[in-house]
Each structure stands twice: as C-alpha cells, then as structure tokens.
Coordinates of C-alpha atoms in Angstrom, one line a residue:
X1 CA 7.9 -1.4 -10.9
X2 CA 8.2 -2.0 -14.6
X3 CA 4.8 -1.9 -16.1
X4 CA 3.0 -1.1 -19.3
X5 CA 0.0 1.0 -20.1
X6 CA -2.4 -0.1 -22.8
X7 CA -2.1 2.4 -25.6
X8 CA -2.8 5.6 -23.7
X9 CA -6.3 5.5 -24.9
X10 CA -8.6 8.1 -23.4
X11 CA -11.5 7.1 -21.2
X12 CA -15.0 8.5 -21.2
X13 CA -15.4 12.1 -22.4
X14 CA -11.8 12.0 -23.6
X15 CA -10.2 11.8 -20.2
X16 CA -7.2 9.6 -19.6
X17 CA -8.2 7.1 -16.8
X18 CA -6.9 7.9 -13.3
X19 CA -4.8 4.8 -13.3
X20 CA -3.0 5.8 -16.5
X21 CA -0.7 8.1 -14.6
X22 CA 2.7 8.1 -12.9
X23 CA 3.9 10.5 -10.2
X24 CA 7.1 12.6 -10.0
X25 CA 7.9 15.2 -7.3
X26 CA 10.5 17.2 -5.4
X27 CA 9.2 16.7 -1.8
X28 CA 7.2 19.9 -2.0
X29 CA 4.8 19.2 -4.8
X30 CA 4.1 16.6 -7.5
X31 CA 3.1 16.3 -11.1
X32 CA 0.9 13.5 -12.6
X33 CA 2.2 12.3 -15.9
X34 CA -0.2 10.5 -18.2
X35 CA 0.8 7.4 -20.2
X36 CA 0.3 9.6 -23.3
X37 CA 3.1 11.9 -22.2
X38 CA 0.8 14.7 -20.9
X39 CA 1.3 16.3 -17.5
X40 CA -2.3 17.0 -16.5
X41 CA -1.9 17.8 -12.8
X42 CA 0.7 20.1 -11.2
X43 CA 0.5 22.6 -8.3
X44 CA 3.4 25.0 -8.0
X45 CA 4.9 25.4 -5.5
X46 CA 3.3 23.2 -2.9
X47 CA 0.9 20.2 -2.8
X48 CA -2.0 22.5 -1.8
X49 CA -1.1 25.5 -4.0
X50 CA -3.5 26.4 -6.8
X51 CA -3.0 24.3 -9.9
X52 CA -1.0 25.2 -13.0
X53 CA -2.0 22.1 -14.9
X54 CA -5.4 20.6 -14.1
X55 CA -6.7 19.0 -17.3
X56 CA -7.4 15.8 -15.2
X57 CA -10.3 17.9 -13.8
X58 CA -11.2 19.7 -17.0
X59 CA -9.5 18.8 -20.2
X60 CA -10.5 22.2 -21.9
X61 CA -10.0 24.7 -19.1
X62 CA -7.5 23.0 -16.7
X63 CA -4.2 23.4 -18.6
X64 CA -1.6 20.8 -19.4
X65 CA 1.9 20.1 -20.7
X66 CA 1.8 17.9 -23.7
X67 CA 4.9 16.1 -24.9
X68 CA 4.6 13.1 -27.2
X69 CA 5.4 11.6 -30.6
X70 CA 3.5 13.5 -33.2
X71 CA 2.8 10.3 -35.1
X72 CA 0.7 7.3 -34.0
X73 CA 2.5 5.5 -31.2
X74 CA 2.1 2.8 -28.5
X75 CA 3.3 3.8 -25.1
X76 CA 4.7 2.2 -22.0
X77 CA 5.7 3.7 -18.7
X78 CA 8.1 2.6 -16.0
X79 CA 10.1 4.0 -13.2
X80 CA 13.9 4.2 -13.6
X81 CA 14.8 1.3 -11.2
X82 CA 14.6 2.2 -7.5
X83 CA 13.7 5.9 -8.1
X84 CA 10.9 8.3 -8.7
X85 CA 12.2 9.2 -12.2
X86 CA 9.4 8.3 -14.7
X87 CA 10.1 7.1 -18.2
X88 CA 7.4 7.2 -20.9
X89 CA 8.3 5.3 -24.1
X90 CA 6.8 5.9 -27.5
X91 CA 6.9 3.0 -30.1
X92 CA 6.3 4.2 -33.6
X93 CA 6.7 2.7 -37.1
X94 CA 9.9 4.6 -37.6
X95 CA 11.6 4.3 -34.2
X96 CA 11.5 4.3 -30.4
X97 CA 11.7 7.4 -28.2
X98 CA 11.2 8.2 -24.5
X99 CA 10.5 11.1 -22.2
X100 CA 12.3 11.2 -18.9
X101 CA 10.3 13.2 -16.3
X102 CA 11.7 14.2 -13.0
X103 CA 11.9 17.1 -10.4
X104 CA 15.4 17.6 -8.9
X105 CA 15.7 17.4 -5.1
X106 CA 17.5 20.5 -4.1
X107 CA 17.3 20.6 -0.3
X108 CA 17.0 24.0 1.4
X109 CA 19.1 25.9 -1.1
X110 CA 17.8 28.9 -3.1
X111 CA 17.3 26.5 -6.0
X112 CA 14.5 24.8 -4.1
X113 CA 12.4 27.9 -4.9
X114 CA 12.8 27.2 -8.6
X115 CA 10.7 24.0 -8.3
X116 CA 12.2 22.8 -11.5
X117 CA 10.4 20.2 -13.6
X118 CA 12.6 18.6 -16.3
X119 CA 11.3 16.7 -19.3
X120 CA 14.2 15.1 -21.3
X121 CA 13.3 13.6 -24.7
X122 CA 15.5 11.0 -26.3
X123 CA 15.3 9.1 -29.5
X124 CA 16.7 5.6 -28.8
X125 CA 16.1 4.0 -32.2
X126 CA 15.3 5.3 -35.7
X127 CA 13.9 8.8 -36.0
X128 CA 10.7 10.3 -34.5
X129 CA 8.9 13.6 -34.8
X130 CA 7.7 15.1 -31.5
X131 CA 5.3 17.9 -30.5
X132 CA 5.2 19.9 -27.3
X133 CA 2.5 22.2 -26.0
X134 CA 2.7 24.0 -22.8
X135 CA -0.6 25.6 -21.7
X136 CA -0.6 26.6 -18.1
X137 CA -3.9 27.8 -16.6
X138 CA -3.2 29.5 -13.3
X139 CA -5.2 29.2 -10.1
X140 CA -7.4 26.4 -11.2
X141 CA -8.0 28.2 -14.5
X142 CA -9.4 31.3 -13.0
X143 CA -6.4 33.7 -13.1
X144 CA -5.5 35.2 -16.5
X145 CA -1.9 35.2 -17.7
X146 CA 0.3 36.7 -20.4
X147 CA 3.1 35.0 -22.4
X148 CA 6.2 36.8 -23.5
X149 CA 9.3 35.4 -25.2
X150 CA 12.6 36.7 -23.6
X151 CA 15.5 35.4 -25.8
X152 CA 14.9 31.6 -25.7
X153 CA 12.7 31.6 -22.7
X154 CA 8.9 31.6 -22.6
X155 CA 7.7 33.5 -19.6
X156 CA 4.1 32.8 -18.4
X157 CA 3.1 35.6 -16.0
X158 CA 0.0 35.8 -13.8
X159 CA -0.8 38.0 -10.8
X160 CA 0.5 35.5 -8.2
X161 CA 2.8 33.2 -10.1
X162 CA 5.3 33.3 -13.0
X163 CA 6.8 30.3 -14.8
X164 CA 9.8 30.2 -17.2
X165 CA 10.0 27.5 -19.9
X166 CA 13.3 26.9 -21.5
X167 CA 14.1 24.4 -24.2
X168 CA 17.0 23.2 -26.3
X169 CA 14.6 23.3 -29.3
X170 CA 12.9 26.3 -30.8
X171 CA 9.8 27.5 -29.0
X172 CA 6.9 29.4 -30.7
X173 CA 4.2 31.4 -29.0
X174 CA 0.6 30.7 -30.0
X175 CA -1.8 32.9 -28.1
X176 CA -1.2 32.1 -24.4
X177 CA 0.5 28.8 -25.1
X178 CA 4.0 27.7 -26.1
X179 CA 4.6 25.1 -28.8
X180 CA 7.5 23.2 -30.3
X181 CA 7.7 20.8 -33.2
X182 CA 11.0 18.9 -33.7
X183 CA 12.4 15.7 -34.9
X184 CA 15.1 13.5 -33.2
X185 CA 17.2 10.9 -34.7
X186 CA 18.8 8.0 -32.9
X187 CA 21.1 9.3 -30.1
X188 CA 19.7 12.8 -30.2
X189 CA 17.9 14.5 -27.3
X190 CA 16.0 17.6 -26.3
X191 CA 15.3 19.2 -22.9
X192 CA 12.4 21.2 -21.6
X193 CA 12.7 22.8 -18.1
X194 CA 9.8 24.6 -16.4
X195 CA 10.7 26.8 -13.4
X196 CA 9.0 29.1 -11.0
X197 CA 10.6 32.5 -11.6
X198 CA 10.4 35.8 -9.8
X199 CA 12.5 38.5 -8.2
X200 CA 14.8 36.0 -6.5
X201 CA 14.8 33.3 -9.1
X202 CA 15.6 34.4 -12.6
X203 CA 14.9 32.3 -15.8
X204 CA 17.8 29.9 -16.5
X205 CA 18.2 27.6 -19.4
X206 CA 18.8 23.9 -18.9
X207 CA 21.3 22.7 -21.5
X208 CA 21.6 19.0 -22.3
X209 CA 24.7 18.5 -20.1
X210 CA 23.0 20.1 -17.1
X211 CA 19.9 18.0 -17.6
X212 CA 22.1 14.9 -17.7
X213 CA 23.8 16.0 -14.4
X214 CA 20.5 16.7 -12.7
X215 CA 19.1 13.3 -14.0
X216 CA 22.1 11.5 -12.5
X217 CA 21.8 13.5 -9.2
X218 CA 18.1 12.8 -8.9
X219 CA 18.6 9.1 -9.6
X220 CA 21.4 9.0 -7.0
X221 CA 19.2 10.8 -4.4
X222 CA 16.3 8.3 -4.6
X223 CA 18.6 5.2 -4.7
X224 CA 20.5 6.5 -1.7
X225 CA 17.2 7.1 0.2
X226 CA 15.8 3.7 -0.6
X227 CA 19.0 1.9 0.3
X228 CA 18.0 2.5 4.0
X229 CA 15.1 0.1 3.6
X230 CA 15.3 -3.0 5.8
X231 CA 12.7 -4.9 3.9
X232 CA 14.0 -8.1 2.3
X233 CA 10.7 -10.0 1.8
X234 CA 8.9 -11.6 -1.1
X235 CA 7.2 -8.4 -2.4
X236 CA 10.2 -6.1 -2.4
X237 CA 9.3 -4.4 -5.6
X238 CA 5.8 -3.4 -4.5
X239 CA 6.8 -2.5 -1.0
X240 CA 9.6 -0.3 -2.2
X241 CA 7.4 1.4 -4.7
X242 CA 4.9 2.1 -1.9
X243 CA 7.8 3.5 0.2
X244 CA 9.0 5.7 -2.6
X245 CA 5.4 6.9 -3.1
X246 CA 5.0 7.8 0.6
X247 CA 8.2 9.7 0.4
X248 CA 6.9 11.7 -2.6
X249 CA 3.9 12.6 -0.5
X250 CA 6.1 14.2 2.2
X251 CA 6.4 17.9 2.4
X252 CA 10.1 18.4 3.3
X253 CA 9.9 21.9 4.9
X254 CA 7.7 20.6 7.7
X255 CA 7.7 16.8 7.6
X256 CA 4.0 16.7 6.9
X257 CA 2.6 13.8 4.8
X258 CA -0.4 14.4 2.6
X259 CA -3.2 11.9 2.2
X260 CA -3.0 12.2 -1.6
X261 CA -1.6 14.9 -3.9
X262 CA -4.9 15.5 -5.8
X263 CA -8.4 16.9 -5.3
X264 CA -11.8 15.8 -6.5
X265 CA -10.9 12.7 -8.4
X266 CA -14.2 10.9 -8.1
X267 CA -15.0 8.0 -5.8
X268 CA -17.9 7.4 -8.2
X269 CA -17.8 8.6 -11.8
X270 CA -20.4 11.2 -12.3
X271 CA -21.1 11.3 -8.5
X272 CA -20.6 13.9 -5.8
X273 CA -18.1 12.0 -3.7
X274 CA -15.2 14.3 -4.7
X275 CA -12.9 15.6 -2.0
X276 CA -9.6 17.5 -1.6
X277 CA -7.0 15.3 0.0
X278 CA -3.9 17.6 -0.2
X279 CA -3.7 18.0 3.5
X280 CA -2.3 16.2 6.6
X281 CA -4.8 13.8 8.1
X282 CA -3.6 13.0 11.6
X283 CA -4.9 9.4 11.1
X284 CA -3.2 8.9 7.7
X285 CA 0.1 10.5 8.6
X286 CA 0.4 8.6 11.9
X287 CA -0.1 5.3 10.0
X288 CA 2.5 6.4 7.5
X289 CA 5.0 6.8 10.4
X290 CA 4.2 3.2 11.4
X291 CA 4.9 1.9 7.9
X292 CA 8.1 3.9 7.4
X293 CA 9.4 2.8 10.8
X294 CA 8.7 -0.8 9.9
X295 CA 11.0 -0.3 6.9
X296 CA 13.7 1.6 8.9
X297 CA 13.1 5.1 7.7
X298 CA 13.5 6.9 11.0
X299 CA 14.3 10.3 9.5
X300 CA 10.8 10.6 8.2
X301 CA 9.4 9.6 11.6
X302 CA 11.6 12.3 13.2
X303 CA 10.3 14.9 10.8
X304 CA 6.7 14.0 11.4
X305 CA 7.1 13.9 15.1
X306 CA 8.5 17.5 14.8
X307 CA 5.3 18.4 12.9
X308 CA 3.1 16.8 15.5
X309 CA 4.9 18.6 18.4
X310 CA 4.7 22.0 16.6
X311 CA 1.2 21.9 15.2
X312 CA -1.0 19.1 16.6
X313 CA -0.4 18.4 20.2
X314 CA -1.8 20.9 22.7
X315 CA 1.5 22.1 24.1
X316 CA 2.3 22.9 27.7
X317 CA 0.6 19.7 28.7
X318 CA -2.8 21.4 28.7
X319 CA -5.8 20.0 26.8
X320 CA -7.4 22.6 24.6
X321 CA -10.5 20.9 23.2
X322 CA -10.7 18.3 20.5
X323 CA -7.9 18.0 18.0
X324 CA -8.5 19.0 14.5
X325 CA -8.5 16.0 12.2
X326 CA -6.5 17.5 9.4
X327 CA -4.0 20.4 8.9
X328 CA -2.4 22.2 6.1
X329 CA 1.1 21.1 5.1
X330 CA 2.4 24.2 6.9
X331 CA 0.3 23.4 10.0
X332 CA -2.5 25.9 9.4
X333 CA -5.9 24.9 10.7
X334 CA -8.2 27.0 8.4
X335 CA -9.1 24.8 5.4
X336 CA -12.4 26.3 4.1
X337 CA -14.2 24.2 1.5
X338 CA -15.5 25.7 -1.7
X339 CA -16.6 24.5 -5.1
X340 CA -15.0 25.4 -8.4
X341 CA -18.1 25.6 -10.6
X342 CA -16.2 26.5 -13.8
X343 CA -14.5 23.1 -13.9
X344 CA -16.4 20.1 -15.2
X345 CA -14.6 17.5 -13.1
X346 CA -12.9 14.3 -14.1
X347 CA -15.2 12.6 -16.7
X348 CA -17.9 15.1 -15.8
X349 CA -17.8 14.3 -12.0
X350 CA -18.9 17.4 -10.2
X351 CA -18.4 19.3 -7.9
X352 CA -14.7 20.0 -8.0
X353 CA -13.8 21.0 -4.4
X354 CA -10.8 22.7 -2.8
X355 CA -10.4 22.9 0.9
X356 CA -12.2 20.3 3.1
X357 CA -15.1 21.0 5.5
X358 CA -14.4 17.7 7.3
X359 CA -11.6 19.5 9.1
X360 CA -14.3 20.7 11.5
X361 CA -15.6 17.3 12.3
X362 CA -15.2 15.5 15.6
X363 CA -13.3 12.2 15.0
X364 CA -12.2 10.6 18.2
X365 CA -10.3 7.8 16.4
X366 CA -7.4 10.2 15.6
X367 CA -6.3 10.1 19.2
X368 CA -5.5 6.4 19.0
X369 CA -3.7 6.8 15.7
X370 CA -1.6 9.7 17.0
X371 CA -0.7 8.3 20.3
X372 CA 0.1 4.9 18.7
X373 CA 2.5 6.6 16.4
X374 CA 4.2 8.3 19.4
X375 CA 4.4 5.0 21.1
X376 CA 6.0 3.3 18.1
X377 CA 8.4 6.2 17.7
X378 CA 9.4 6.1 21.4
X379 CA 9.9 2.3 21.1
X380 CA 11.6 1.9 17.7
X381 CA 13.2 5.3 17.0
X382 CA 14.1 7.4 20.0
X383 CA 12.6 8.2 23.4
X384 CA 10.2 11.1 23.4
X385 CA 11.0 14.2 25.5
X386 CA 9.5 15.1 28.8
X387 CA 7.5 17.9 27.1
X388 CA 6.2 15.5 24.5
X389 CA 5.1 13.1 27.4
X390 CA 3.3 16.0 29.0
X391 CA 1.4 16.5 25.7
X392 CA 0.5 12.8 25.6
X393 CA -0.8 12.9 29.1
X394 CA -3.0 15.9 28.2
X395 CA -4.4 14.1 25.2
X396 CA -5.1 10.9 27.2
X397 CA -6.8 12.9 29.9
X398 CA -9.0 14.6 27.3
X399 CA -9.9 11.1 25.9
X400 CA -10.8 9.9 29.3
X401 CA -13.3 12.7 29.6
X402 CA -14.8 12.6 26.1
X403 CA -14.4 9.0 24.6
X404 CA -18.2 8.3 24.9
X405 CA -19.3 11.2 22.7
X406 CA -20.8 10.4 19.3
X407 CA -18.7 11.5 16.4
X408 CA -18.4 11.5 12.6
X409 CA -16.1 8.5 12.6
X410 CA -13.2 7.4 10.4
X411 CA -15.1 7.6 7.1
X412 CA -16.1 11.2 7.8
X413 CA -19.7 10.6 7.1
X414 CA -21.9 13.6 6.6
X415 CA -25.0 12.0 7.9
X416 CA -24.8 13.0 11.6
X417 CA -22.8 11.8 14.6
X418 CA -23.0 8.3 15.9
X419 CA -21.4 6.1 18.5
X420 CA -19.0 4.4 16.1
X421 CA -17.2 1.3 17.3
X422 CA -14.0 2.2 15.6
X423 CA -13.9 5.5 17.4
X424 CA -14.3 3.7 20.7
X425 CA -11.6 1.2 19.7
X426 CA -9.1 3.9 19.0
X427 CA -9.8 5.7 22.2
X428 CA -8.9 2.4 23.9
X429 CA -5.7 2.3 21.8
X430 CA -4.8 5.9 22.9
X431 CA -5.1 5.1 26.6
X432 CA -3.6 1.6 26.3
X433 CA -0.5 2.8 24.4
X434 CA 0.1 5.6 26.9
X435 CA -0.1 3.1 29.8
X436 CA 2.6 1.0 28.0
X437 CA 4.9 4.0 27.6
X438 CA 4.4 5.0 31.2
X439 CA 5.1 1.5 32.5
X440 CA 8.1 0.8 30.2
X441 CA 9.9 4.1 31.0
X442 CA 8.6 4.8 34.5
X443 CA 6.9 8.0 33.4
X444 CA 4.5 9.8 35.7
X445 CA 0.9 9.2 34.9
X446 CA -2.5 8.8 36.5
X447 CA -2.4 5.1 35.8
X448 CA -5.3 4.1 38.1
X449 CA -7.6 6.5 36.3
X450 CA -6.3 5.5 32.8
X451 CA -6.7 1.8 33.5
X452 CA -10.3 2.3 34.7
X453 CA -11.4 4.2 31.6
X454 CA -9.5 1.8 29.3
X455 CA -11.3 -1.1 30.9
X456 CA -14.7 0.7 30.7
X457 CA -14.2 1.3 27.0
X458 CA -13.3 -2.4 26.5
X459 CA -16.5 -3.6 28.2
X460 CA -18.6 -1.1 26.4
X461 CA -17.3 -2.3 23.0
X462 CA -17.7 -6.0 24.0
X463 CA -21.3 -5.5 25.2
X464 CA -22.8 -2.7 22.9
X465 CA -20.6 -3.1 19.9
X466 CA -21.5 -6.8 19.5
X467 CA -24.6 -8.0 17.7
X468 CA -25.9 -11.5 18.8
X469 CA -28.1 -11.6 15.7
X470 CA -25.2 -10.9 13.3
X471 CA -22.7 -12.7 15.4
X472 CA -20.3 -9.9 14.7
X473 CA -19.0 -6.6 15.9
X474 CA -20.9 -3.8 14.1
X475 CA -20.3 -0.3 12.8
X476 CA -22.0 1.6 15.7
X477 CA -24.1 1.1 18.8
X478 CA -27.8 0.6 18.4
X479 CA -27.6 -0.9 14.9
X480 CA -26.4 -4.1 13.1
X481 CA -24.6 -2.6 10.1
X482 CA -21.1 -4.1 9.3
X483 CA -18.1 -1.9 8.8
X484 CA -14.6 -2.9 7.5
X485 CA -13.0 -0.5 10.0
X486 CA -13.5 -3.2 12.7
X487 CA -10.8 -5.2 10.9
X488 CA -8.5 -3.0 13.0
X489 CA -9.6 -4.8 16.2
X490 CA -7.1 -7.6 16.1
X491 CA -4.5 -5.4 14.3
X492 CA -4.6 -2.9 17.2
X493 CA -4.3 -5.8 19.7
X494 CA -7.7 -5.1 21.2
X495 CA -8.9 -8.7 20.7
X496 CA -7.1 -11.9 20.0
X497 CA -7.1 -12.7 16.3
X498 CA -8.4 -16.2 17.0
X499 CA -11.0 -15.1 19.5
X500 CA -14.3 -16.9 18.6
X501 CA -16.2 -13.6 18.5
X502 CA -13.5 -12.1 16.1
X503 CA -13.5 -15.2 13.8
X504 CA -17.3 -14.9 13.6
X505 CA -17.0 -11.2 12.8
X506 CA -14.4 -12.0 10.1
X507 CA -16.7 -14.5 8.5
X508 CA -19.6 -12.0 8.5
X509 CA -17.4 -9.3 6.9
X510 CA -16.3 -11.8 4.3
X511 CA -19.9 -12.7 3.4
X512 CA -21.2 -9.1 3.4
X513 CA -18.4 -6.8 2.4
X514 CA -15.8 -8.8 0.5
X515 CA -15.9 -9.3 -3.3
X516 CA -13.1 -11.5 -4.6
X517 CA -10.7 -10.2 -2.0
X518 CA -11.8 -6.6 -2.4
X519 CA -13.5 -5.0 0.6
X520 CA -16.2 -2.4 0.8
X521 CA -15.9 -0.1 3.8
X522 CA -19.6 -0.4 4.5
X523 CA -23.0 -0.4 2.6
X524 CA -24.2 3.2 2.3
X525 CA -27.7 2.0 1.7
X526 CA -27.8 0.1 5.0
X527 CA -25.9 2.9 6.8
X528 CA -26.7 6.3 5.1
X529 CA -23.8 8.6 5.1
X530 CA -25.5 11.8 3.9
X531 CA -24.2 11.5 0.3
X532 CA -25.8 10.3 -2.9
X533 CA -24.5 7.4 -4.9
X534 CA -22.5 4.2 -4.4
X535 CA -18.8 3.8 -4.2
X536 CA -16.1 1.2 -5.0
X537 CA -14.2 -1.1 -2.7
X538 CA -11.7 0.6 -0.4
X539 CA -8.2 -0.5 -1.1
X540 CA -6.9 0.1 2.4
X541 CA -9.6 -2.2 3.8
X542 CA -8.6 -4.9 1.3
X543 CA -5.1 -4.8 2.8
X544 CA -6.5 -4.7 6.3
X545 CA -8.4 -7.9 5.4
X546 CA -5.3 -9.6 4.3
X547 CA -3.6 -8.8 7.6
X548 CA -6.6 -9.9 9.6
X549 CA -6.6 -13.3 7.7
X550 CA -2.9 -13.7 8.5
X551 CA -3.3 -13.1 12.2
X552 CA -6.3 -15.5 12.2
X553 CA -4.0 -18.2 10.9
X554 CA -5.6 -18.3 7.4
X555 CA -2.3 -17.6 5.8
X556 CA -2.8 -19.3 2.4
X557 CA -6.2 -17.5 2.0
X558 CA -4.4 -14.2 3.0
X559 CA -1.7 -14.8 0.4
X560 CA -4.1 -15.3 -2.4
X561 CA -6.1 -12.2 -1.4
X562 CA -2.9 -10.2 -1.3
X563 CA -1.7 -11.4 -4.7
X564 CA -5.2 -10.7 -6.1
X565 CA -5.0 -7.2 -4.7
X566 CA -1.7 -6.6 -6.3
X567 CA -3.3 -7.1 -9.7
X568 CA -5.4 -4.0 -9.1
X569 CA -2.4 -1.7 -8.9
X570 CA -1.8 0.4 -12.0
X571 CA 1.1 -0.4 -14.4
X572 CA 3.5 1.4 -12.0
X573 CA 2.4 -0.2 -8.8
X574 CA 0.3 2.8 -7.7
X575 CA -3.2 2.8 -6.1
X576 CA -6.0 5.2 -5.9
X577 CA -8.4 5.2 -3.0
X578 CA -11.0 2.8 -4.4
X579 CA -11.5 0.2 -7.1
X580 CA -14.8 0.1 -9.1
X581 CA -16.8 -3.1 -9.8
X582 CA -15.1 -3.2 -13.2
X583 CA -11.6 -2.9 -11.7
X584 CA -11.0 0.8 -12.5
X585 CA -9.2 3.0 -10.0
X586 CA -11.3 5.7 -8.4
X587 CA -10.7 8.5 -6.0
X588 CA -7.7 10.6 -5.3
X589 CA -4.4 9.2 -6.6
X590 CA -2.1 7.9 -5.3
X591 CA -3.4 7.4 -1.8
X592 CA -1.0 7.3 1.1
X593 CA -3.3 5.3 3.3
X594 CA -3.5 2.4 0.8
X595 CA 0.3 2.2 0.3
X596 CA 1.1 2.1 4.0
X597 CA -1.5 -0.7 4.4
X598 CA 0.2 -2.6 1.6
X599 CA 3.5 -2.3 3.4
X600 CA 2.0 -3.5 6.7
X601 CA 0.2 -6.4 5.0
X602 CA 3.3 -7.5 3.1
X603 CA 5.5 -7.3 6.3
X604 CA 3.1 -9.4 8.4
X605 CA 2.4 -11.9 5.6
X606 CA 6.1 -12.4 5.0
X607 CA 6.6 -13.1 8.7
X608 CA 3.8 -15.7 8.8
X609 CA 5.0 -17.5 5.7
X610 CA 8.5 -17.7 7.2

C-alpha cells in the first residue's frame, strides 16, 4: 500500500507513534522502521530473541539505527509494490532521497545465520547530506558491549551476540556507537549492511552491486510468493498487504506464526496493559491458517500443521491434560514472565514485560480454533493422516470431559475464571468439526458420545448464555455483560445469522460496544478483568462485526463499517491491536489476529456484494 506519514513528528515524550512504522523481515525476525528513518525495534536472530534495538520501548537506553537526511525533511513511506521491501523518502529543499530497507530471504543456507539487514540509501534528485548512527544495546539494554573497527567493519561484541556493520561510506567510532556523515548527489548511493557474525559467519562487506542483486532477489521472492494468491476482490491492495504481513510473522524453521513481533507496546498509554506477543498463540495461529487457506497459500498451512503435530497435539492419541495456550516459536512451553524495570516503556508506559504468564491459563476456546483449523486443512489442503486423526480424537474426548469448567477465556483476563460463553461456543466447534471430518471421510469415532456432548453444550449456551433482560447472548453465565467475542456465534455456524435471538444480540452489541464501526471487546468496568485502566477498541472485533453484519444481510451497513475501518490503518495498511478514542493505534504492532480478520471480512463482503 502506498501511503504517507505526516512529517515523522514525534509523539509524547519524544516517541514516534506506534503507527508511524513499517515492517521488514526475513521469516525469522523483523525490524520496525520509523517514518523518520530510524530502526527502533529489532531482535536478532529470532522474533523472541533479546532486542538489539529497542528505542520504541526506551528512547535513551533501548538502542537504535538512525539513518536520515541531516537537514530538515518531510518523509513518506511506502512498500515497493507487492513486496515487504520498505522505502522511506526524504524531501528536502535541495533534493529527494530515499532509504530502501529489507532483509534478504536466504532459505536454509549458511547465509540464513547472517540475518542480514540492508539499508540502501539513494539520492534521486538534487543533493542531500545524510547522517547514520548505529547504537545497539544488547539484551534489552542490559548486556555491555565493545566496539572495534576491523578494516572497514565495525564489530559490536557482547557476551552472547556479535554484529558486524559494513558500509560503502566511511564509518567512525564514537564510544560504543558507529557514525557516518556523507553527502549524495543525484544518482549516487550508499549501502549499510548489519550482520550477525561469529565463528561460522565472518564479517563480509556489501558493495553496491551486491546490494542491488539482493534487492532484486528479495523483490522477486515476495512477488513470487504473493502471485499464489487467489484473491481478486475489491480490496486487493489491503488484503495482499495483510497476507504479506502474516507471512512476515511466520518463523520459517518451524512454521510457527507469532501473534505480533513486539512486546509491551501499550494498550493504554501510561497504563499497565503491556504484554509480550512474540509467541505462537494456538488461537491466533489457527485463524491465520484459515485466512491463508482462503487466499490459496497451502504451503503455510502445511508448515503450521507440522508445527501442530510436533508441538501442540498430545501424540499417540492420548490426552495429557489441557493444552497450553501459547508456545515459543521453537515449540518450547516454558515462557516465564518478568519485568524489565530499567526500561521506561513506550511513552512512559510501564511495566515492560518479556515472557507471558498467560501461558499457564486455562482457555478452553483454543480447542475449537485448533480443530477448526485441522478441519479446514483436511477439507481445502490435504487429508490429515491417521495419526493426526488419533490426536484429534484425543483432543475431542478431553473436551467432552472438561468443557463445563470455568476458564480465563479468550481475552486472558486476570480476574479469575468464569463460565465464558465463547469458551463453551468453541468447545462446541471442536466437537462439531470433528464429527464433520469423521462423517465425510468415514473415520472411526465415538460419534454417539460426541453428538450427545455437542448437543448438551448447545442447549447450555441457549439457556444459560442468553439474557432475557438484555435480549442478547452475554459474556458469561450468571451475568448480563456483553462481549464482542459472541460475534463469532454466526461466524462459526453455531447459530443462523438471521436467527431472531442473534439479530437482537447484534443490535445490543451495536448499542453498547460499537463506536462509529469500531468495537470494544467488553466494558472492563462492568466486567472487571483484574487490571487497571481502560483500553481502546479491538480491531479484530471490528472486522468480526463487519462479517456478522454481512451474514445478517445488512450488506451496505457492513460495507460502510469496513471502509471506515480501513481508514484506521496506518499509512502502510498495518494495524496494531487496538485503536484509541482519538484514532491512535495502540498495543503490539502489527497484530496477526487483526490482519487475518480483515482478510476474512473482505472475502465474505466481496462474496455478498457479488
């Protein structure tokens, strides 16, 4: 998407707003590039590795890679068409320049361990002076490092990680940082390359010709990947940007898909709702498979199913207790949460957290998301194996025994377990999708038992999840609080989208939780979640709302809501988790869940419009 930023102006406390960033990556990690030309988030060599640049969380201690015109300039950012190569343009009184940021995709070769990040600077008109400053701060700014110049290479060395910086312009050392000041005239260029180096990967320069070749190869990779898309609808640019973003959030070595590539970007500025999202949520990743299959990207579905088989399903067809709700990108289950007290947080929003204690929560809804993804994969990609079916049966049998337990729910509240309707709904989905697979393929299953439990859950939701006073389905039993998660009821085919009870619920949600097409997930004052402060509207819920309107036959209303929601994307078509009451993006960025919901909403709205 070709978009513009304002002028790269900093927000409160000198921080560039969350939305003023683009994303580049190599299918192992990503970097956030600000509209001012600064890389202020980068974890080398994986999504959940300790940060090298984290000035988005602490502009003084976090570390950054600045590269910009050294004279006053307006800036604009856009993606090179149909790729994840990011261009930041600088407009000065004396000319126009640009920085091309990308990370080459190198497959499984030894070069993959280099994790190369290339910044290519060009002067396209006139003449412009530029300044570069590379200031890594290893391990979230806690691990000291040294800087030594070896020929034309600046080598930053810490106990656990070493980086080599090469440049086609002269580099100077200043304390622990490397600097460069240079001037380019029309047609001239400069190249900076930052590599992870060590015993097996030696520092290597990146001359202009090699940078040009890697630029072309990276562009070709992304265009080749995107060409597999089957989407030809009205919102192709936004849908394809969402698909490219989801692909960037994929960890190639295992097929894992992270919820977001950042940690602790605040859901409320100055508040405590700051979480680490650099992990694989079973719920999020399963929905990602749905969105990617819709577009025709079966390879990503194959990879995720492999991750599921190896790390998530019980194996041997034997249930082994509740599934963990999230996993490390390598499949690990230990994700201890701790606070980094030395970082001030984005715009002063503390605490900064790494790890996530929600990994230990009970969330029954993930069974429905997981088995639904297996069902879709079996239907649209390729039939699952007999061993995978044994695992599905073990999961369904476990759900049949435990669906009635209170849990923490989809929103991972920290205010105690409750009997959430959404959790019941997705337990119903888990059993119902398994029954479909068994019937379609003639697979062995305890169908009589499964049907009995499925029907019991249905009746429980219809009786105890419905409020006669509110004339709506509610968040949890024994209360009358509304929750946007119930928007999934018609989307999951639990209830007809034109059922009178559902239409009444949709009206109640519109009245209580919708603000100019934006949807709050719930009211934390009416339903305390164990955390202080308010939050913005949840972008995924806004797209769920669009899809619910479509299915209810309110297509024109849905189209307007969808078009309004598109105006809240940033200048590159990216979404954080939430949107504030003033339209600012809040929370971790970009969020996979939101982009997959956009794809689904666009797909179904297109279909309804004909």
